[in-house]
mmCIF file with all atom_site columns, C-alpha atoms in Angstrom:
data_model
loop_
_atom_site.group_PDB
_atom_site.id
_atom_site.type_symbol
_atom_site.label_atom_id
_atom_site.label_alt_id
_atom_site.label_comp_id
_atom_site.label_asym_id
_atom_site.label_entity_id
_atom_site.label_seq_id
_atom_site.pdbx_PDB_ins_code
_atom_site.Cartn_x
_atom_site.Cartn_y
_atom_site.Cartn_z
_atom_site.occupancy
_atom_site.B_iso_or_equiv
_atom_site.pdbx_formal_charge
_atom_site.auth_seq_id
_atom_site.auth_comp_id
_atom_site.auth_asym_id
_atom_site.auth_atom_id
_atom_site.pdbx_PDB_model_num
ATOM 1   C CA . UNK A 1 1   ? 56.799 -10.316 -37.541 1.00 53.00 ? 1168 UNK A CA 1
ATOM 2   C CA . UNK A 1 2   ? 53.924 -11.774 -35.728 1.00 55.00 ? 1169 UNK A CA 1
ATOM 3   C CA . UNK A 1 3   ? 54.885 -10.708 -32.633 1.00 58.00 ? 1170 UNK A CA 1
ATOM 4   C CA . UNK A 1 4   ? 54.990 -6.986  -33.617 1.00 57.00 ? 1171 UNK A CA 1
ATOM 5   C CA . UNK A 1 5   ? 51.469 -7.182  -34.910 1.00 58.00 ? 1172 UNK A CA 1
ATOM 6   C CA . UNK A 1 6   ? 49.996 -8.889  -31.913 1.00 56.00 ? 1173 UNK A CA 1
ATOM 7   C CA . UNK A 1 7   ? 51.654 -6.281  -29.733 1.00 58.00 ? 1174 UNK A CA 1
ATOM 8   C CA . UNK A 1 8   ? 50.114 -3.588  -31.814 1.00 55.00 ? 1175 UNK A CA 1
ATOM 9   C CA . UNK A 1 9   ? 46.558 -4.974  -31.904 1.00 55.00 ? 1176 UNK A CA 1
ATOM 10  C CA . UNK A 1 10  ? 46.526 -5.631  -28.276 1.00 51.00 ? 1177 UNK A CA 1
ATOM 11  C CA . UNK A 1 11  ? 47.922 -2.022  -27.397 1.00 53.00 ? 1178 UNK A CA 1
ATOM 12  C CA . UNK A 1 12  ? 45.456 -0.616  -30.055 1.00 51.00 ? 1179 UNK A CA 1
ATOM 13  C CA . UNK A 1 13  ? 42.311 -2.446  -28.279 1.00 45.00 ? 1180 UNK A CA 1
ATOM 14  C CA . UNK A 1 14  ? 43.569 -1.241  -25.090 1.00 49.00 ? 1181 UNK A CA 1
ATOM 15  C CA . UNK A 1 15  ? 44.006 2.587   -26.082 1.00 50.00 ? 1182 UNK A CA 1
ATOM 16  C CA . UNK A 1 16  ? 40.510 1.924   -27.392 1.00 43.00 ? 1183 UNK A CA 1
ATOM 17  C CA . UNK A 1 17  ? 38.880 0.521   -24.313 1.00 42.00 ? 1184 UNK A CA 1
ATOM 18  C CA . UNK A 1 18  ? 40.223 3.278   -22.232 1.00 42.00 ? 1185 UNK A CA 1
ATOM 19  C CA . UNK A 1 19  ? 39.212 5.985   -24.342 1.00 41.00 ? 1186 UNK A CA 1
ATOM 20  C CA . UNK A 1 20  ? 35.414 4.633   -24.407 1.00 41.00 ? 1187 UNK A CA 1
ATOM 21  C CA . UNK A 1 21  ? 35.606 4.271   -20.942 1.00 42.00 ? 1188 UNK A CA 1
ATOM 22  C CA . UNK A 1 22  ? 36.882 8.008   -20.348 1.00 43.00 ? 1189 UNK A CA 1
ATOM 23  C CA . UNK A 1 23  ? 34.031 8.879   -22.752 1.00 40.00 ? 1190 UNK A CA 1
ATOM 24  C CA . UNK A 1 24  ? 31.380 7.037   -20.724 1.00 42.00 ? 1191 UNK A CA 1
ATOM 25  C CA . UNK A 1 25  ? 32.974 8.612   -17.642 1.00 44.00 ? 1192 UNK A CA 1
ATOM 26  C CA . UNK A 1 26  ? 32.465 11.918  -19.281 1.00 45.00 ? 1193 UNK A CA 1
ATOM 27  C CA . UNK A 1 27  ? 29.104 11.616  -20.510 1.00 45.00 ? 1194 UNK A CA 1
ATOM 28  C CA . UNK A 1 28  ? 27.833 10.631  -17.124 1.00 47.00 ? 1195 UNK A CA 1
ATOM 29  C CA . UNK A 1 29  ? 29.172 13.123  -15.456 1.00 50.00 ? 1196 UNK A CA 1
ATOM 30  C CA . UNK A 1 30  ? 27.869 15.606  -18.023 1.00 44.00 ? 1197 UNK A CA 1
ATOM 31  C CA . UNK A 1 31  ? 24.555 14.068  -18.003 1.00 46.00 ? 1198 UNK A CA 1
ATOM 32  C CA . UNK A 1 32  ? 24.276 14.436  -14.053 1.00 50.00 ? 1199 UNK A CA 1
ATOM 33  C CA . UNK A 1 33  ? 26.157 17.701  -13.102 1.00 55.00 ? 1200 UNK A CA 1
ATOM 34  C CA . UNK A 1 34  ? 25.980 19.365  -16.568 1.00 57.00 ? 1201 UNK A CA 1
ATOM 35  C CA . UNK A 1 35  ? 23.574 22.297  -17.432 1.00 62.00 ? 1202 UNK A CA 1
ATOM 36  C CA . UNK A 1 36  ? 20.483 19.998  -17.271 1.00 62.00 ? 1203 UNK A CA 1
ATOM 37  C CA . UNK A 1 37  ? 21.885 17.924  -14.224 1.00 63.00 ? 1204 UNK A CA 1
ATOM 38  C CA . UNK A 1 38  ? 19.132 18.123  -12.030 1.00 67.00 ? 1205 UNK A CA 1
ATOM 39  C CA . UNK A 1 39  ? 16.346 17.476  -14.455 1.00 68.00 ? 1206 UNK A CA 1
ATOM 40  C CA . UNK A 1 40  ? 18.120 14.680  -15.494 1.00 60.00 ? 1207 UNK A CA 1
ATOM 41  C CA . UNK A 1 41  ? 18.672 12.989  -12.229 1.00 61.00 ? 1208 UNK A CA 1
ATOM 42  C CA . UNK A 1 42  ? 15.252 13.627  -11.598 1.00 64.00 ? 1209 UNK A CA 1
ATOM 43  C CA . UNK A 1 43  ? 14.052 11.612  -14.469 1.00 63.00 ? 1210 UNK A CA 1
ATOM 44  C CA . UNK A 1 44  ? 16.284 8.665   -13.482 1.00 62.00 ? 1211 UNK A CA 1
ATOM 45  C CA . UNK A 1 45  ? 14.717 8.801   -10.206 1.00 68.00 ? 1212 UNK A CA 1
ATOM 46  C CA . UNK A 1 46  ? 11.142 9.113   -11.201 1.00 76.00 ? 1213 UNK A CA 1
ATOM 47  C CA . UNK A 1 47  ? 11.577 5.826   -13.647 1.00 79.00 ? 1214 UNK A CA 1
ATOM 48  C CA . UNK A 1 48  ? 13.234 3.947   -10.505 1.00 80.00 ? 1215 UNK A CA 1
ATOM 49  C CA . UNK A 1 49  ? 10.256 4.836   -8.372  1.00 81.00 ? 1216 UNK A CA 1
ATOM 50  C CA . UNK A 1 50  ? 7.857  3.782   -10.977 1.00 84.00 ? 1217 UNK A CA 1
ATOM 51  C CA . UNK A 1 51  ? 9.373  0.414   -11.467 1.00 84.00 ? 1218 UNK A CA 1
ATOM 52  C CA . UNK A 1 52  ? 9.405  -0.272  -7.996  1.00 84.00 ? 1219 UNK A CA 1
ATOM 53  C CA . UNK A 1 53  ? 6.067  0.694   -7.701  1.00 86.00 ? 1220 UNK A CA 1
ATOM 54  C CA . UNK A 1 54  ? 5.235  -1.830  -10.569 1.00 88.00 ? 1221 UNK A CA 1
ATOM 55  C CA . UNK A 1 55  ? 6.923  -4.546  -8.487  1.00 85.00 ? 1222 UNK A CA 1
ATOM 56  C CA . UNK A 1 56  ? 5.050  -3.825  -5.251  1.00 84.00 ? 1223 UNK A CA 1
ATOM 57  C CA . UNK A 1 57  ? 1.538  -3.969  -7.136  1.00 87.00 ? 1224 UNK A CA 1
ATOM 58  C CA . UNK A 1 58  ? 2.484  -6.974  -8.992  1.00 86.00 ? 1225 UNK A CA 1
ATOM 59  C CA . UNK A 1 59  ? 3.516  -8.681  -5.407  1.00 82.00 ? 1226 UNK A CA 1
ATOM 60  C CA . UNK A 1 60  ? 0.034  -7.644  -4.277  1.00 82.00 ? 1227 UNK A CA 1
ATOM 61  C CA . UNK A 1 61  ? -1.668 -9.778  -6.924  1.00 84.00 ? 1228 UNK A CA 1
ATOM 62  C CA . UNK A 1 62  ? 0.139  -12.921 -6.168  1.00 79.00 ? 1229 UNK A CA 1
ATOM 63  C CA . UNK A 1 63  ? -1.315 -15.798 -4.362  1.00 78.00 ? 1230 UNK A CA 1
ATOM 64  C CA . UNK A 1 64  ? 1.739  -17.672 -3.628  1.00 78.00 ? 1231 UNK A CA 1
ATOM 65  C CA . UNK A 1 65  ? 4.586  -15.372 -2.688  1.00 76.00 ? 1232 UNK A CA 1
ATOM 66  C CA . UNK A 1 66  ? 7.988  -17.045 -2.811  1.00 83.00 ? 1233 UNK A CA 1
ATOM 67  C CA . UNK A 1 67  ? 11.661 -15.943 -4.204  1.00 86.00 ? 1234 UNK A CA 1
ATOM 68  C CA . UNK A 1 68  ? 10.795 -17.760 -7.838  1.00 90.00 ? 1235 UNK A CA 1
ATOM 69  C CA . UNK A 1 69  ? 7.557  -15.534 -7.976  1.00 88.00 ? 1236 UNK A CA 1
ATOM 70  C CA . UNK A 1 70  ? 9.783  -12.540 -6.934  1.00 87.00 ? 1237 UNK A CA 1
ATOM 71  C CA . UNK A 1 71  ? 12.219 -12.920 -9.401  1.00 91.00 ? 1238 UNK A CA 1
ATOM 72  C CA . UNK A 1 72  ? 9.747  -13.452 -12.177 1.00 92.00 ? 1239 UNK A CA 1
ATOM 73  C CA . UNK A 1 73  ? 8.263  -10.118 -11.492 1.00 89.00 ? 1240 UNK A CA 1
ATOM 74  C CA . UNK A 1 74  ? 11.685 -8.328  -11.372 1.00 89.00 ? 1241 UNK A CA 1
ATOM 75  C CA . UNK A 1 75  ? 12.150 -9.881  -14.828 1.00 92.00 ? 1242 UNK A CA 1
ATOM 76  C CA . UNK A 1 76  ? 8.961  -8.535  -16.289 1.00 90.00 ? 1243 UNK A CA 1
ATOM 77  C CA . UNK A 1 77  ? 9.452  -5.101  -15.191 1.00 87.00 ? 1244 UNK A CA 1
ATOM 78  C CA . UNK A 1 78  ? 12.852 -5.124  -16.462 1.00 88.00 ? 1245 UNK A CA 1
ATOM 79  C CA . UNK A 1 79  ? 11.642 -5.947  -19.732 1.00 88.00 ? 1246 UNK A CA 1
ATOM 80  C CA . UNK A 1 80  ? 9.269  -3.258  -19.912 1.00 86.00 ? 1247 UNK A CA 1
ATOM 81  C CA . UNK A 1 81  ? 11.719 -0.671  -18.778 1.00 83.00 ? 1248 UNK A CA 1
ATOM 82  C CA . UNK A 1 82  ? 14.608 -1.722  -21.362 1.00 83.00 ? 1249 UNK A CA 1
ATOM 83  C CA . UNK A 1 83  ? 12.545 -0.691  -24.261 1.00 78.00 ? 1250 UNK A CA 1
ATOM 84  C CA . UNK A 1 84  ? 12.666 2.711   -22.862 1.00 75.00 ? 1251 UNK A CA 1
ATOM 85  C CA . UNK A 1 85  ? 14.717 4.867   -24.866 1.00 70.00 ? 1252 UNK A CA 1
ATOM 86  C CA . UNK A 1 86  ? 16.519 7.210   -21.928 1.00 72.00 ? 1253 UNK A CA 1
ATOM 87  C CA . UNK A 1 87  ? 16.667 4.170   -19.718 1.00 77.00 ? 1254 UNK A CA 1
ATOM 88  C CA . UNK A 1 88  ? 20.189 2.376   -20.043 1.00 80.00 ? 1255 UNK A CA 1
ATOM 89  C CA . UNK A 1 89  ? 20.933 -1.258  -19.096 1.00 82.00 ? 1256 UNK A CA 1
ATOM 90  C CA . UNK A 1 90  ? 23.190 -0.175  -16.486 1.00 85.00 ? 1257 UNK A CA 1
ATOM 91  C CA . UNK A 1 91  ? 20.657 1.764   -14.828 1.00 83.00 ? 1258 UNK A CA 1
ATOM 92  C CA . UNK A 1 92  ? 18.309 -1.212  -15.147 1.00 85.00 ? 1259 UNK A CA 1
ATOM 93  C CA . UNK A 1 93  ? 20.894 -3.787  -13.260 1.00 87.00 ? 1260 UNK A CA 1
ATOM 94  C CA . UNK A 1 94  ? 21.786 -1.222  -10.809 1.00 86.00 ? 1261 UNK A CA 1
ATOM 95  C CA . UNK A 1 95  ? 17.738 -0.729  -9.554  1.00 84.00 ? 1262 UNK A CA 1
ATOM 96  C CA . UNK A 1 96  ? 17.314 -4.567  -10.325 1.00 86.00 ? 1263 UNK A CA 1
ATOM 97  C CA . UNK A 1 97  ? 20.190 -5.430  -7.622  1.00 87.00 ? 1264 UNK A CA 1
ATOM 98  C CA . UNK A 1 98  ? 18.721 -3.031  -5.248  1.00 84.00 ? 1265 UNK A CA 1
ATOM 99  C CA . UNK A 1 99  ? 15.504 -4.909  -5.552  1.00 84.00 ? 1266 UNK A CA 1
ATOM 100 C CA . UNK A 1 100 ? 16.955 -8.265  -5.094  1.00 87.00 ? 1267 UNK A CA 1
ATOM 101 C CA . UNK A 1 101 ? 18.661 -6.938  -1.994  1.00 86.00 ? 1268 UNK A CA 1
ATOM 102 C CA . UNK A 1 102 ? 15.037 -5.505  -0.931  1.00 83.00 ? 1269 UNK A CA 1
ATOM 103 C CA . UNK A 1 103 ? 14.206 -9.685  -0.669  1.00 82.00 ? 1270 UNK A CA 1
ATOM 104 C CA . UNK A 1 104 ? 15.193 -10.395 2.959   1.00 83.00 ? 1271 UNK A CA 1
ATOM 105 C CA . UNK A 1 105 ? 13.070 -7.328  4.196   1.00 82.00 ? 1272 UNK A CA 1
ATOM 106 C CA . UNK A 1 106 ? 10.267 -8.346  2.232   1.00 80.00 ? 1273 UNK A CA 1
ATOM 107 C CA . UNK A 1 107 ? 10.190 -11.832 3.336   1.00 79.00 ? 1274 UNK A CA 1
ATOM 108 C CA . UNK A 1 108 ? 10.470 -10.973 6.845   1.00 80.00 ? 1275 UNK A CA 1
ATOM 109 C CA . UNK A 1 109 ? 7.684  -8.663  6.640   1.00 77.00 ? 1276 UNK A CA 1
ATOM 110 C CA . UNK A 1 110 ? 5.479  -11.088 4.741   1.00 74.00 ? 1277 UNK A CA 1
ATOM 111 C CA . UNK A 1 111 ? 5.819  -13.449 7.300   1.00 75.00 ? 1278 UNK A CA 1
ATOM 112 C CA . UNK A 1 112 ? 5.206  -11.230 10.230  1.00 75.00 ? 1279 UNK A CA 1
ATOM 113 C CA . UNK A 1 113 ? 1.839  -10.519 8.600   1.00 73.00 ? 1280 UNK A CA 1
ATOM 114 C CA . UNK A 1 114 ? 1.120  -13.907 7.952   1.00 69.00 ? 1281 UNK A CA 1
ATOM 115 C CA . UNK A 1 115 ? 2.238  -14.634 11.835  1.00 74.00 ? 1282 UNK A CA 1
ATOM 116 C CA . UNK A 1 116 ? -0.500 -11.892 12.962  1.00 76.00 ? 1283 UNK A CA 1
ATOM 117 C CA . UNK A 1 117 ? -3.437 -13.466 10.527  1.00 69.00 ? 1284 UNK A CA 1
ATOM 118 C CA . UNK A 1 118 ? -3.169 -16.477 12.636  1.00 64.00 ? 1285 UNK A CA 1
#
């Protein structure tokens, strides 16, 4: 009797997860390509651009610039945007991933500026 119960529960969980995933995909497609898709894409793009500007502003204020300080700035900006209503945690993670990927370019640029000042 126990095996049947476990199988039924596992199957039910899988079906529930698949349904939730399908609903999430459908909602994303609707929001980004539906009747108001252009407006929703513009909103998404707007907060991400604003977050990047905030990171740049915070970087300018630093006296010592290193990876640890950069990560601290990213976490601070992420915390501010997590409290916004229309921004999901997945969107925030995506933007943070892009910003973390920019670290090598930023570091190269900063070192070039430092060499030019000498």
